[in-house]
Every structure is written in C-alpha cells, then in structure tokens.
C-alpha cells in the first residue's frame, strides 16, 4: 500500500524542508508531485540555523545593537536569496497550483522547527544530506531526528548522482 492511498483526504499540506543547496530542486519537485497526488497544498520551508551566533549577551548597549542590526541584515539577505531560488523551483512545477504554495523562512534549530511544523502536515519531505553520501546508510542529524520523531509520514529524497533526473 503506498502513501497516496493511505493519506488521501489528509488536510495538512505537504511540508518540504530545504537547506539552500543544489539538491533542493529535486526535493521540491518530489514534494510537489506528492502534493498534487494528495490534492493538498505545498509548504516549502528553510530554517536558518544561527548556531554561529554569540550566545552570551553583549555587555555594552552599542555592541548589542550592532549585533542585532547585523543579524537582522544577514537574515533578511538570506531570506531574499532563498525566496528567489525557491520561486524558480516552485514555478517549474507544472502540476501544482501556485496559489497553494507557501514559502517560508524561519530561524532556529532545523530539526526542532520541522518537527513542530510536522504536526500540521500530511507528509514531510527532506533531502538526505547536503552532498553525496559516503555511504547510503548514513543520514544527517536533521534527517535522523525528523524521521524518528515526526508527527506525520516522512519521505527522504536521496542525493542525486550526477546525471540523475529529479523526481
């Protein structure tokens, strides 16, 4: 029994997590095909991981203000770049109604954010990693966490070898 027959009539969107790499086109295309089969919307989300940000508060107000402005500028730039890339992926989906596509960028731990969003999704689609795997049995930490703890079915899209077509 395939996922389409099990989840037909699901009310939430197909949630697809992207990370800003070339593999995103394949992941979004796969998610779009499932959204079309399931008759649901498509929600594309990129979680900006700010692990490199300083965790301790600045001691001087001017330093805190500068960090705040720099961080906001970095996030705004990343959001704009991602939105532009995702728009090209989504516009290329012929089977998906663009009115049912939601593009989101957010900040936080990718696994935590995707797990929270999976509560309202009928399917969560992720790429297996940000580059060719050394072994087909290795998953990144985000994929492992999400695959084990998600509130909905999870579809992991393997990294494409050179010459493989998306889908």
C-alpha positions as semicolon CSV with decimal commas, in nm:
position;residue;x (nm);y (nm);z (nm)
1;X;0,000;0,000;0,000
2;X;0,151;0,335;-0,099
3;X;0,143;0,662;0,092
4;X;-0,102;0,822;-0,151
5;X;-0,377;0,570;-0,082
6;X;-0,319;0,581;0,294
7;X;-0,322;0,959;0,327
8;X;-0,578;1,062;0,063
9;X;-0,806;1,322;0,214
10;X;-0,536;1,449;0,451
11;X;-0,599;1,808;0,545
12;X;-0,249;1,946;0,604
13;X;-0,001;2,050;0,336
14;X;0,298;1,856;0,213
15;X;0,583;2,015;0,407
16;X;0,922;2,024;0,237
17;X;1,240;2,125;0,415
18;X;1,519;2,277;0,208
19;X;1,871;2,383;0,303
20;X;1,981;2,614;0,022
21;X;2,185;2,357;-0,175
22;X;2,151;2,229;-0,531
23;X;1,963;1,923;-0,407
24;X;1,668;2,148;-0,318
25;X;1,532;2,136;-0,675
26;X;1,500;1,758;-0,660
27;X;1,341;1,767;-0,314
28;X;1,089;2,038;-0,407
29;X;0,999;1,861;-0,732
30;X;0,936;1,535;-0,544
31;X;0,729;1,712;-0,279
32;X;0,529;1,895;-0,546
33;X;0,443;1,567;-0,717
34;X;0,318;1,423;-0,386
35;X;0,117;1,737;-0,310
36;X;-0,050;1,704;-0,649
37;X;-0,130;1,334;-0,593
38;X;-0,265;1,402;-0,245
39;X;-0,461;1,710;-0,352
40;X;-0,306;1,928;-0,081
41;X;-0,103;2,245;-0,065
42;X;0,275;2,262;-0,062
43;X;0,466;2,438;0,214
44;X;0,835;2,497;0,142
45;X;1,039;2,594;0,447
46;X;1,403;2,679;0,501
47;X;1,523;2,701;0,859
48;X;1,816;2,934;0,905
49;X;2,035;2,779;1,170
50;X;2,201;3,054;1,371
51;X;2,432;2,823;1,565
52;X;2,725;3,054;1,494
53;X;2,564;3,350;1,667
54;X;2,710;3,452;2,004
55;X;2,503;3,309;2,287
56;X;2,614;3,547;2,563
57;X;2,458;3,891;2,569
58;X;2,675;4,189;2,477
59;X;2,791;4,394;2,773
60;X;2,764;4,732;2,603
61;X;2,431;4,850;2,456
62;X;2,604;4,969;2,136
63;X;2,756;4,623;2,079
64;X;2,418;4,457;2,137
65;X;2,250;4,699;1,897
66;X;2,518;4,642;1,630
67;X;2,486;4,263;1,666
68;X;2,109;4,294;1,638
69;X;2,129;4,502;1,318
70;X;2,394;4,276;1,163
71;X;2,195;3,965;1,245
72;X;1,874;4,113;1,106
73;X;2,055;4,218;0,786
74;X;2,208;3,871;0,743
75;X;1,870;3,705;0,795
76;X;1,693;3,943;0,557
77;X;1,959;3,880;0,289
78;X;1,934;3,503;0,336
79;X;1,554;3,514;0,321
80;X;1,556;3,720;0,000
81;X;1,807;3,489;-0,169
82;X;1,618;3,178;-0,062
83;X;1,282;3,318;-0,174
84;X;1,426;3,391;-0,516
85;X;1,571;3,038;-0,552
86;X;1,257;2,868;-0,424
87;X;1,036;3,073;-0,652
88;X;1,221;2,928;-0,953
89;X;1,174;2,571;-0,823
90;X;0,806;2,621;-0,749
91;X;0,730;2,800;-1,078
92;X;0,875;2,499;-1,260
93;X;0,617;2,268;-1,100
94;X;0,351;2,225;-1,366
95;X;0,122;2,001;-1,160
96;X;0,099;2,228;-0,854
97;X;-0,138;2,523;-0,820
98;X;0,089;2,813;-0,720
99;X;-0,192;2,957;-0,507
100;X;-0,149;2,652;-0,280
101;X;0,226;2,702;-0,230
102;X;0,353;2,865;0,088
103;X;0,720;2,971;0,100
104;X;0,860;3,025;0,450
105;X;1,192;3,106;0,606
106;X;1,243;3,092;0,978
107;X;1,523;3,088;1,233
108;X;1,607;2,811;1,475
109;X;1,725;2,455;1,502
110;X;1,617;2,286;1,176
111;X;1,506;1,957;1,333
112;X;1,309;2,128;1,610
113;X;1,131;2,364;1,371
114;X;1,047;2,089;1,119
115;X;0,918;1,861;1,396
116;X;0,689;2,136;1,523
117;X;0,562;2,208;1,171
118;X;0,508;1,836;1,103
119;X;0,212;1,839;1,343
120;X;0,004;2,021;1,081
121;X;0,142;1,842;0,772
122;X;0,019;1,530;0,594
123;X;0,372;1,449;0,470
124;X;0,720;1,586;0,535
125;X;0,979;1,566;0,255
126;X;1,353;1,613;0,315
127;X;1,674;1,560;0,121
128;X;1,905;1,309;0,285
129;X;2,208;1,535;0,304
130;X;2,384;1,840;0,165
131;X;2,622;1,643;-0,054
132;X;2,693;1,297;-0,187
133;X;2,694;1,046;0,095
134;X;2,998;0,838;0,179
135;X;2,757;0,558;0,249
136;X;2,391;0,518;0,151
137;X;2,318;0,419;0,512
138;X;2,432;0,747;0,667
139;X;2,181;1,024;0,731
140;X;2,244;1,372;0,859
141;X;2,136;1,461;1,211
142;X;1,833;1,660;1,094
143;X;1,705;1,368;0,883
144;X;1,758;1,123;1,166
145;X;1,580;1,339;1,423
146;X;1,289;1,419;1,193
147;X;1,246;1,064;1,061
148;X;1,227;0,925;1,413
149;X;1,014;1,190;1,583
150;X;0,789;1,349;1,316
151;X;0,413;1,358;1,368
152;X;0,345;1,269;1,005
153;X;0,495;1,032;0,745
154;X;0,843;1,135;0,627
155;X;0,981;1,091;0,276
156;X;1,362;1,111;0,246
157;X;1,484;1,201;-0,103
158;X;1,833;1,064;-0,167
159;X;2,108;1,284;-0,303
160;X;2,109;1,266;-0,684
161;X;2,414;1,120;-0,855
162;X;2,548;1,318;-1,149
163;X;2,311;1,279;-1,441
164;X;2,011;1,164;-1,234
165;X;1,687;1,337;-1,312
166;X;1,485;1,494;-1,025
167;X;1,180;1,305;-0,902
